[in-house]
Coordinates of C-alpha atoms and ligand atoms in Angstrom, one line a residue:
X1 CA 0.0 0.0 0.0
X2 CA 1.1 3.6 -0.5
X3 CA 1.5 6.3 2.1
X4 CA 1.7 10.0 1.3
X5 CA 2.4 12.9 3.6
X6 CA 0.6 16.2 2.9
X7 CA 0.2 19.5 4.6
X8 CA -3.5 19.7 5.5
X9 CA -5.5 21.7 7.9
X10 CA -9.0 20.5 8.7
X11 CA -10.5 22.9 6.1
X12 CA -8.3 21.3 3.4
X13 CA -9.0 17.8 4.8
X14 CA -12.7 18.3 4.4
X15 CA -12.3 18.6 0.6
X16 CA -10.1 15.5 0.3
X17 CA -12.0 13.0 -1.8
X18 CA -11.7 9.6 -0.1
X19 CA -13.6 6.7 1.3
X20 CA -12.6 7.4 4.9
X21 CA -11.4 10.5 6.7
X22 CA -10.0 9.9 10.1
X23 CA -9.5 13.0 12.2
X24 CA -7.2 12.7 15.2
X25 CA -8.3 15.1 18.0
X26 CA -6.0 15.5 20.9
X27 CA -6.9 16.9 24.3
X28 CA -7.0 20.7 24.2
X29 CA -7.9 20.7 20.5
X30 CA -8.3 24.3 19.2
X31 CA -11.0 24.4 16.5
X32 CA -10.6 26.6 13.4
X33 CA -13.4 28.3 11.5
X34 CA -14.0 25.5 9.0
X35 CA -17.0 23.1 9.0
X36 CA -15.1 20.1 10.2
X37 CA -13.6 21.9 13.2
X38 CA -17.0 23.2 14.1
X39 CA -18.4 19.7 14.0
X40 CA -15.7 18.3 16.1
X41 CA -15.9 21.2 18.6
X42 CA -19.7 20.7 18.9
X43 CA -19.4 16.9 19.5
X44 CA -16.8 17.6 22.1
X45 CA -18.8 20.3 23.8
X46 CA -21.9 18.1 23.9
X47 CA -19.9 15.2 25.3
X48 CA -20.8 13.0 22.3
X49 CA -17.0 12.7 21.8
X50 CA -14.3 12.7 24.4
X51 CA -10.7 13.2 23.4
X52 CA -9.5 10.1 25.2
X53 CA -7.3 8.0 23.0
X54 CA -9.5 5.7 20.9
X55 CA -12.9 7.1 21.8
X56 CA -14.6 7.9 18.5
X57 CA -17.7 9.1 16.6
X58 CA -18.7 8.2 13.1
X59 CA -20.4 10.5 10.5
X60 CA -21.8 9.6 7.1
X61 CA -22.0 11.9 4.2
X62 CA -21.6 14.9 6.4
X63 CA -22.4 18.2 4.6
X64 CA -19.5 20.1 3.2
X65 CA -17.2 17.1 3.7
X66 CA -15.9 15.3 0.6
X67 CA -15.1 12.0 2.3
X68 CA -18.0 9.5 2.4
X69 CA -17.3 8.4 5.9
X70 CA -15.7 10.4 8.7
X71 CA -14.4 9.2 12.0
X72 CA -13.6 11.7 14.7
X73 CA -11.2 10.0 17.1
X74 CA -9.7 11.1 20.4
X75 CA -5.9 11.2 20.4
X76 CA -5.4 11.6 24.2
X77 CA -2.2 13.4 25.0
X78 CA -1.1 13.1 21.3
X79 CA 1.9 10.9 22.1
X80 CA 3.0 8.2 19.8
X81 CA 1.4 5.7 22.1
X82 CA -1.9 7.4 22.3
X83 CA -1.8 7.9 18.5
X84 CA -1.4 4.2 18.0
X85 CA -4.3 3.5 20.3
X86 CA -6.4 6.0 18.4
X87 CA -5.7 4.4 15.0
X88 CA -6.2 0.9 16.4
X89 CA -9.6 1.9 17.6
X90 CA -10.7 2.6 14.0
X91 CA -9.0 -0.5 12.6
X92 CA -12.4 -1.8 11.5
X93 CA -13.1 1.1 9.3
X94 CA -9.5 1.0 7.8
X95 CA -9.8 -2.7 6.9
X96 CA -13.4 -2.5 5.5
X97 CA -13.5 -3.7 1.9
X98 CA -15.0 -0.4 0.7
X99 CA -12.1 1.6 2.2
X100 CA -9.7 1.9 -0.7
X101 CA -8.4 5.4 -0.1
X102 CA -8.1 6.9 3.4
X103 CA -7.0 10.2 4.8
X104 CA -5.7 10.4 8.3
X105 CA -5.6 13.9 9.6
X106 CA -3.8 15.3 12.6
X107 CA -5.9 18.2 13.9
X108 CA -2.8 19.5 15.8
X109 CA 1.0 19.4 15.3
X110 CA 2.0 15.7 15.9
X111 CA 4.3 14.8 18.8
X112 CA 7.7 13.1 18.1
X113 CA 7.1 9.6 16.8
X114 CA 3.3 10.1 16.4
X115 CA 3.3 10.1 12.6
X116 CA 5.4 7.0 12.4
X117 CA 3.1 5.3 15.0
X118 CA 0.1 6.3 12.9
X119 CA 1.6 4.9 9.7
X120 CA 2.5 1.7 11.4
X121 CA -1.0 1.3 13.0
X122 CA -2.7 1.9 9.7
X123 CA -0.6 -0.7 8.0
X124 CA -1.2 -3.1 10.9
X125 CA -4.9 -2.6 10.8
X126 CA -5.2 -3.3 7.1
X127 CA -2.6 -6.1 6.7
X128 CA -4.1 -9.3 5.2
X129 CA -2.3 -12.6 4.9
X130 CA -2.9 -14.0 1.4
X131 CA 0.1 -16.2 0.5
X132 CA -1.7 -19.6 0.9
X133 CA -5.4 -18.5 0.6
X134 CA -7.4 -18.6 -2.6
X135 CA -10.7 -17.2 -1.2
X136 CA -9.5 -14.1 0.5
X137 CA -9.5 -10.5 -0.8
X138 CA -6.2 -8.8 -0.8
X139 CA -5.8 -5.7 1.3
X140 CA -8.4 -3.2 0.2
X141 CA -6.7 0.0 1.5
X142 CA -4.5 1.0 -1.4
X143 CA -3.6 4.5 -0.5
X144 CA -3.4 6.4 2.8
X145 CA -2.7 10.1 3.0
X146 CA -1.3 11.4 6.3
X147 CA -2.4 15.0 6.7
X148 CA -0.5 17.2 9.2
X149 CA -0.4 21.0 9.8
X150 CA 3.2 21.1 8.5
X151 CA 4.6 18.2 6.5
X152 CA 8.3 19.3 6.5
X153 CA 8.6 19.0 10.3
X154 CA 7.5 15.4 10.3
X155 CA 9.1 14.1 7.1
X156 CA 11.8 12.0 8.8
X157 CA 9.3 10.5 11.2
X158 CA 7.0 9.7 8.3
X159 CA 9.8 8.1 6.3
X160 CA 10.8 6.0 9.3
X161 CA 7.2 4.8 9.7
X162 CA 6.9 3.8 6.0
X163 CA 10.3 2.0 6.1
X164 CA 9.2 0.2 9.3
X165 CA 6.0 -0.9 7.6
X166 CA 8.0 -2.5 4.8
X167 CA 10.2 -4.2 7.3
X168 CA 7.5 -5.4 9.6
X169 CA 5.3 -6.7 6.8
X170 CA 8.3 -8.6 5.3
X171 CA 8.8 -10.2 8.7
X172 CA 5.1 -11.0 9.2
X173 CA 4.8 -12.4 5.8
X174 CA 7.6 -14.9 6.3
X175 CA 6.6 -15.6 9.8
X176 CA 3.1 -16.5 8.8
X177 CA 3.9 -18.8 5.9
X178 CA 3.4 -22.4 6.8
X179 CA 6.7 -24.4 7.1
X180 CA 6.2 -26.1 3.8
X181 CA 6.0 -22.7 2.2
X182 CA 8.9 -21.3 4.2
X183 CA 11.6 -24.0 4.1
X184 CA 15.3 -23.0 4.8
X185 CA 15.8 -22.8 1.0
X186 CA 12.8 -20.5 0.5
X187 CA 13.9 -18.4 3.4
X188 CA 17.3 -18.1 1.8
X189 CA 15.6 -17.1 -1.5
X190 CA 13.7 -14.4 0.3
X191 CA 17.0 -13.1 1.6
X192 CA 18.4 -13.1 -1.9
X193 CA 15.5 -10.9 -3.1
X194 CA 16.6 -8.4 -0.5
X195 CA 20.0 -8.2 -2.1
X196 CA 18.3 -6.6 -5.2
X197 CA 17.8 -3.5 -3.0
X198 CA 20.4 -0.8 -2.7
X199 CA 23.3 -1.3 -0.3
X200 CA 22.4 -5.0 0.4
X201 CA 24.4 -8.1 -0.4
X202 CA 23.6 -11.7 0.4
X203 CA 25.6 -14.9 0.5
X204 CA 24.0 -18.3 1.1
X205 CA 26.0 -21.2 2.6
X206 CA 24.8 -24.8 2.1
X207 CA 25.4 -27.9 4.2
X208 CA 28.9 -28.6 2.7
X209 CA 30.2 -25.1 3.6
X210 CA 28.6 -25.2 7.0
X211 CA 30.4 -28.6 7.6
X212 CA 33.7 -27.1 6.4
X213 CA 33.2 -24.3 8.9
X214 CA 32.9 -26.9 11.6
X215 CA 29.5 -25.9 12.7
X216 CA 28.8 -29.2 14.5
X217 CA 26.0 -27.9 16.7
X218 CA 24.0 -26.4 13.7
X219 CA 24.6 -29.6 11.7
X220 CA 23.3 -31.8 14.5
X221 CA 20.0 -30.0 14.5
X222 CA 19.6 -30.1 10.8
X223 CA 20.5 -33.9 10.5
X224 CA 16.9 -35.1 11.1
X225 CA 15.4 -33.2 8.2
X226 CA 15.2 -33.9 4.5
X227 CA 15.3 -30.2 3.9
X228 CA 18.9 -29.0 3.5
X229 CA 20.0 -26.3 5.9
X230 CA 20.9 -22.8 4.8
X231 CA 23.2 -20.4 6.5
X232 CA 22.2 -16.9 5.3
X233 CA 24.7 -14.0 5.4
X234 CA 23.4 -10.5 4.7
X235 CA 25.3 -7.3 4.6
X236 CA 24.2 -3.8 4.6
X237 CA 27.0 -1.3 4.0
X238 CA 26.0 2.3 4.8
X239 CA 29.2 3.5 6.4
X240 CA 32.9 3.5 5.6
X241 CA 34.7 0.2 5.4
X242 CA 36.6 1.0 8.7
X243 CA 33.4 1.2 10.6
X244 CA 32.8 -2.0 12.7
X245 CA 29.4 -3.5 11.9
X246 CA 26.5 -4.5 14.2
X247 CA 25.9 -8.2 13.7
X248 CA 22.3 -9.4 14.0
X249 CA 21.8 -13.2 14.4
X250 CA 18.3 -14.6 13.9
X251 CA 17.1 -18.1 14.9
X252 CA 15.8 -19.6 11.7
X253 CA 14.1 -22.9 12.7
X254 CA 11.5 -23.1 10.0
X255 CA 9.7 -25.8 12.0
X256 CA 10.4 -27.1 15.5
X257 CA 8.9 -30.5 16.2
X258 CA 11.3 -30.9 19.1
X259 CA 13.2 -33.6 17.3
X260 CA 13.5 -36.9 19.1
X261 CA 12.5 -35.1 22.3
X262 CA 9.3 -34.5 20.4
X263 CA 6.8 -31.9 21.4
X264 CA 3.1 -32.6 22.3
X265 CA 0.7 -32.3 19.4
X266 CA -1.4 -29.4 20.8
X267 CA -0.4 -26.1 19.2
X268 CA 2.6 -27.7 17.5
X269 CA 1.6 -25.9 14.3
X270 CA 2.7 -22.7 16.0
X271 CA 6.3 -23.9 15.7
X272 CA 6.2 -22.7 12.1
X273 CA 6.9 -19.3 13.8
X274 CA 10.1 -20.6 15.2
X275 CA 12.0 -18.6 12.6
X276 CA 10.6 -15.3 14.0
X277 CA 14.1 -14.2 14.9
X278 CA 15.3 -14.8 11.3
X279 CA 12.2 -13.0 9.9
X280 CA 13.0 -10.0 12.1
X281 CA 16.5 -9.9 10.8
X282 CA 15.3 -10.0 7.2
X283 CA 12.6 -7.4 7.9
X284 CA 15.3 -5.1 9.5
X285 CA 17.3 -5.4 6.3
X286 CA 14.2 -4.5 4.3
X287 CA 13.8 -1.4 6.3
X288 CA 17.5 -0.5 6.1
X289 CA 17.2 -0.6 2.3
X290 CA 14.5 2.1 2.6
X291 CA 16.3 4.3 5.1
X292 CA 19.9 4.0 3.9
X293 CA 21.4 5.0 7.3
X294 CA 25.1 5.5 7.7
X295 CA 25.9 2.2 9.5
X296 CA 27.3 -1.2 8.6
X297 CA 25.1 -4.2 9.5
X298 CA 25.7 -8.0 9.1
X299 CA 22.7 -10.4 9.3
X300 CA 23.3 -14.1 10.0
X301 CA 20.6 -16.7 9.9
X302 CA 21.2 -20.3 10.6
X303 CA 18.1 -21.9 9.0
X304 CA 16.9 -25.5 9.2
X305 CA 14.1 -27.7 10.4
X306 CA 14.2 -29.6 13.7
X307 CA 12.8 -33.1 12.9
X308 CA 12.8 -36.6 14.4
X309 CA 14.3 -39.2 12.0
X310 CA 16.5 -42.2 11.8
X311 CA 19.4 -40.0 11.3
X312 CA 18.3 -37.3 13.8
X313 CA 20.5 -36.3 16.7
X314 CA 19.7 -38.2 19.9
X315 CA 19.5 -37.2 23.5
X316 CA 23.0 -37.7 25.0
X317 CA 24.8 -37.3 21.7
X318 CA 27.9 -35.1 22.0
X319 CA 28.8 -32.7 19.2
X320 CA 31.6 -30.3 18.6
X321 CA 30.6 -26.7 18.0
X322 CA 32.5 -24.3 15.7
X323 CA 34.1 -22.8 18.8
X324 CA 35.7 -26.2 19.6
X325 CA 33.6 -26.5 22.8
X326 CA 31.7 -29.8 23.0
X327 CA 28.0 -30.0 23.8
X328 CA 26.0 -32.9 25.2
X329 CA 22.6 -32.6 23.6
X330 CA 20.4 -33.7 26.5
X331 CA 17.2 -32.4 24.9
X332 CA 16.9 -32.1 21.2
X333 CA 14.1 -29.6 21.7
X334 CA 16.6 -27.1 23.0
X335 CA 17.8 -26.7 19.3
X336 CA 17.7 -22.9 19.0
X337 CA 20.7 -22.4 21.1
X338 CA 22.6 -25.0 19.1
X339 CA 22.1 -23.3 15.8
X340 CA 22.8 -19.9 17.3
X341 CA 26.0 -20.8 19.1
X342 CA 27.7 -21.6 15.8
X343 CA 26.4 -18.5 14.2
X344 CA 27.6 -16.4 17.2
X345 CA 31.1 -18.0 16.8
X346 CA 31.0 -17.1 13.1
X347 CA 29.9 -13.5 14.0
X348 CA 33.3 -12.8 15.7
X349 CA 35.0 -12.7 12.3
X350 CA 33.4 -9.4 11.5
X351 CA 35.1 -7.8 14.5
X352 CA 31.6 -6.4 15.3
X353 CA 30.9 -3.3 17.4
X354 CA 28.0 -5.3 18.9
X355 CA 26.3 -8.7 18.3
X356 CA 22.5 -9.0 18.9
X357 CA 20.8 -12.4 18.5
X358 CA 17.0 -12.6 18.2
X359 CA 15.3 -15.9 18.9
X360 CA 12.0 -17.6 19.8
X361 CA 14.2 -19.4 22.3
X362 CA 12.2 -20.5 25.3
X363 CA 8.7 -21.2 26.5
X364 CA 10.1 -20.1 29.9
X365 CA 10.4 -16.5 28.6
X366 CA 6.7 -16.6 27.6
X367 CA 5.9 -17.5 31.2
X368 CA 8.2 -14.8 32.6
X369 CA 7.2 -11.8 30.4
X370 CA 4.1 -12.9 28.4
X371 CA 3.4 -11.2 25.1
X372 CA 4.2 -7.7 26.1
X373 CA 7.9 -7.4 26.4
X374 CA 10.7 -9.4 24.8
X375 CA 13.4 -10.8 27.1
X376 CA 16.7 -8.9 26.9
X377 CA 19.9 -10.4 28.1
X378 CA 23.2 -8.6 27.7
X379 CA 26.9 -8.7 28.8
X380 CA 27.2 -5.0 28.2
X381 CA 25.3 -2.2 30.0
X382 CA 25.6 0.4 27.2
X383 CA 24.2 -2.1 24.6
X384 CA 21.5 -3.1 26.9
X385 CA 20.3 0.4 27.6
X386 CA 20.5 1.3 23.9
X387 CA 18.3 -1.6 23.0
X388 CA 15.9 -0.9 25.9
X389 CA 15.5 2.7 24.8
X390 CA 15.0 1.7 21.2
X391 CA 12.2 -0.7 22.4
X392 CA 10.5 2.1 24.2
X393 CA 10.8 4.5 21.3
X394 CA 9.5 1.9 18.9
X395 CA 6.6 0.8 21.1
X396 CA 8.3 -2.6 20.8
X397 CA 9.5 -3.0 24.4
X398 CA 11.8 -5.4 26.1
X399 CA 12.8 -6.1 29.7
X400 CA 16.3 -6.8 30.9
X401 CA 16.9 -10.1 32.6
X402 CA 19.8 -11.2 34.7
X403 CA 22.9 -13.2 33.7
X404 CA 24.5 -14.1 37.0
X405 CA 27.1 -16.9 36.5
X406 CA 25.4 -19.0 39.1
X407 CA 22.6 -19.6 36.5
X408 CA 25.1 -21.5 34.4
X409 CA 25.6 -24.2 37.0
X410 CA 22.9 -26.4 35.6
X411 CA 24.6 -26.6 32.3
X412 CA 27.5 -28.7 33.6
X413 CA 27.8 -32.1 31.9
X414 CA 29.7 -35.3 32.8
X415 CA 30.3 -36.0 29.1
X416 CA 31.0 -32.7 27.4
X417 CA 32.1 -29.2 28.1
X418 CA 28.4 -28.4 28.7
X419 CA 24.9 -29.7 28.3
X420 CA 22.4 -27.9 26.2
X421 CA 19.8 -27.7 29.0
X422 CA 19.7 -27.0 32.7
X423 CA 16.6 -27.6 34.8
X424 CA 13.2 -26.1 34.3
X425 CA 13.9 -23.2 36.7
X426 CA 15.0 -20.0 35.1
X427 CA 14.8 -21.6 31.7
X428 CA 15.1 -18.4 29.6
X429 CA 18.2 -17.3 31.7
X430 CA 20.0 -20.7 31.5
X431 CA 19.4 -20.6 27.7
X432 CA 21.0 -17.2 27.6
X433 CA 23.9 -18.4 29.7
X434 CA 24.5 -21.2 27.2
X435 CA 24.7 -18.6 24.4
X436 CA 27.0 -16.5 26.4
X437 CA 29.6 -19.2 26.4
X438 CA 30.1 -18.6 22.7
X439 CA 30.5 -14.8 22.6
X440 CA 33.7 -14.3 24.5
X441 CA 34.5 -10.7 25.1
X442 CA 32.2 -9.3 22.3
X443 CA 29.5 -6.8 23.3
X444 CA 26.5 -9.1 23.0
X445 CA 22.8 -9.0 23.6
X446 CA 20.1 -11.7 23.2
X447 CA 16.5 -11.0 22.7
X448 CA 14.2 -13.9 23.6
X449 CA 11.0 -13.2 21.5
X450 CA 9.2 -16.4 22.2
X451 CA 6.3 -14.4 23.6
X452 CA 6.3 -11.5 21.3
X453 CA 7.0 -12.8 17.8
X454 CA 3.5 -14.1 17.3
X455 CA 0.0 -14.2 18.7
X456 CA -2.0 -17.3 19.3
X457 CA -5.7 -17.9 19.5
X458 CA -8.2 -16.2 17.1
X459 CA -5.6 -13.5 16.2
X460 CA -3.0 -16.2 15.4
X461 CA -0.2 -14.7 13.4
X462 CA 3.2 -13.2 13.3
X463 CA 3.6 -9.7 14.8
X464 CA 6.8 -8.6 13.0
X465 CA 8.4 -7.9 16.3
X466 CA 11.1 -6.8 17.1
X467 CA 11.8 -5.1 13.7
X468 CA 10.8 -1.8 15.2
X469 CA 13.2 -2.2 18.2
X470 CA 16.1 -3.2 15.9
X471 CA 15.6 -0.5 13.3
X472 CA 15.3 2.2 16.0
X473 CA 18.5 0.8 17.6
X474 CA 20.4 0.9 14.3
X475 CA 19.2 4.4 13.4
X476 CA 20.3 5.6 16.8
X477 CA 23.7 3.9 16.4
X478 CA 24.1 5.6 13.0
X479 CA 23.4 9.0 14.6
X480 CA 25.8 8.4 17.4
X481 CA 28.5 7.3 15.0
X482 CA 27.9 10.3 12.8
X483 CA 28.1 12.6 15.8
X484 CA 31.4 11.0 17.0
X485 CA 33.1 11.1 13.6
X486 CA 33.1 13.5 10.7
X487 CA 30.3 12.2 8.4
X488 CA 31.3 9.7 5.8
X489 CA 28.2 9.1 3.8
X490 CA 28.5 6.0 1.7
X491 CA 28.8 7.7 -1.6
X492 CA 31.8 9.6 -0.4
X493 CA 33.3 6.4 1.1
X494 CA 32.7 4.6 -2.2
X495 CA 34.1 7.4 -4.3
X496 CA 37.2 7.3 -2.2
X497 CA 37.6 3.6 -2.6
X498 CA 37.1 3.8 -6.4
Ligands
LIG501 N1 11.0 -22.9 19.9 C1 11.0 -23.4 21.3 C2 10.6 -22.3 22.2 C3 9.2 -21.9 22.3 C4 8.3 -22.7 23.0 C5 8.7 -20.7 21.8 C6 6.9 -22.3 23.1 C7 7.4 -20.3 21.9 C8 6.5 -21.1 22.6 C9 12.4 -23.9 21.7 O1 13.1 -24.5 20.7 C10 12.1 -24.9 22.7 O2 11.6 -25.9 22.4 N2 12.6 -24.7 23.9 C11 12.4 -25.6 25.0 C12 13.7 -25.6 25.8 C13 13.7 -26.7 26.8 C14 13.7 -28.0 26.2 C15 14.9 -26.5 27.7 C16 11.2 -25.0 25.9 O3 11.1 -23.8 26.0 O4 10.4 -25.8 26.3
LIG502 MN1 12.6 -26.5 20.4
LIG503 ZN1 12.7 -23.9 18.8

């Protein structure tokens, strides 16, 4: 769908021809002399509308208004959060089949992040999954105009929102696809399509190369599947060659049966979402291609299925990871950490400024934090607070969890350097402690998105999280780098190299 940003006051908004006009009215709204303002002021005065975020009033073919339908909606304090709530409240009108063209008008100057929040909420409301459905209408909303008192002031915020929509929808799309439509090979192909975009390169490693690299833990997980594994390596170069990259590592288990330690049947279908970390990495690259920030980013995705089979890895098997450390695989369902540990070892070769892995890693994290905040683990306070802050800004929040060394006690093994599971207690932390054994001194963070990457129940589907958090983090890093150093935009850097 297309978004446009326009300078519009309510008088101008009233003459915009569209199927739906949404007017965002914050507390303290000052009406102008136009008809729409008068209508809103009257409704507020009579108490038929309150400016609380999400409270709304619908009008049909109102006189002197070009839009067929109008929704006046309260925008609360006008913050990004309240704006999102306001748009969510009119989601029904935005996704109605007759709504092909919508105008969303801010009655007052938007707060920081409010335009981006509105763009994302409109996209979210109108998103439809179609890939494997024959009887479903594609998204009806084709164009949405964002009307603001002054377009120039919010241009960057608008662009960020549009880029995030592209990234989040890429992640949702791949997350939602059933495992037979999102095999490791298909996921790698999706990564290759990203390399057609400016600044992005992609390399795909197959089983032979992964074996040559000595990724014994990753290979052990992939053994039980007929689908060949893929190791995806993406690069986005937006800064000079001397600039250390941020490495993102996404868990790419395209289906997790649990392997020989097989999962119960109930809700096992949801394990098609076990590549949510991978999807968020791909989605982040999709957004980077739009935004072209001055930063270098590497994306790594170990992708395979976790299946039971005659050749599958068995509980008690000991494998040698790429780091040289041996692992006793006590539970084949703790496979995410096994594919990630080798990717984390590989990450070190980029001499990264920071490594962030993103994984639907543990059911324990769902118990701890539910679906609101992702679990954040980090061996570096600056990195942790940058990610935390990015999560707040993006309305894609996380919560820091501990990494005391005592939590690693349960990983001791009689037959290898470590086991791949500890007890049930503190399961998301012991999983993080396992990963930490593979990052050495690197500044590293781990996001456990098991509770946030998808929703279950009637609204079952991928959320596209934490693309918002990651993109905001990278944008902030690019700004910090630019402030610390004289700007080296990529064209200059390239011209110098040429
Ligand atoms: N992909 C799962 C984690 C998961 C479970 C995410 C439920 C969302 C909902 C992961 O591979 C897994 O199976 N983890 C095990 C680890 C255990 C065997 C130590 C778990 O959480 O039960
Ligand atoms: Mn598992
Ligand atoms: Zn898993």
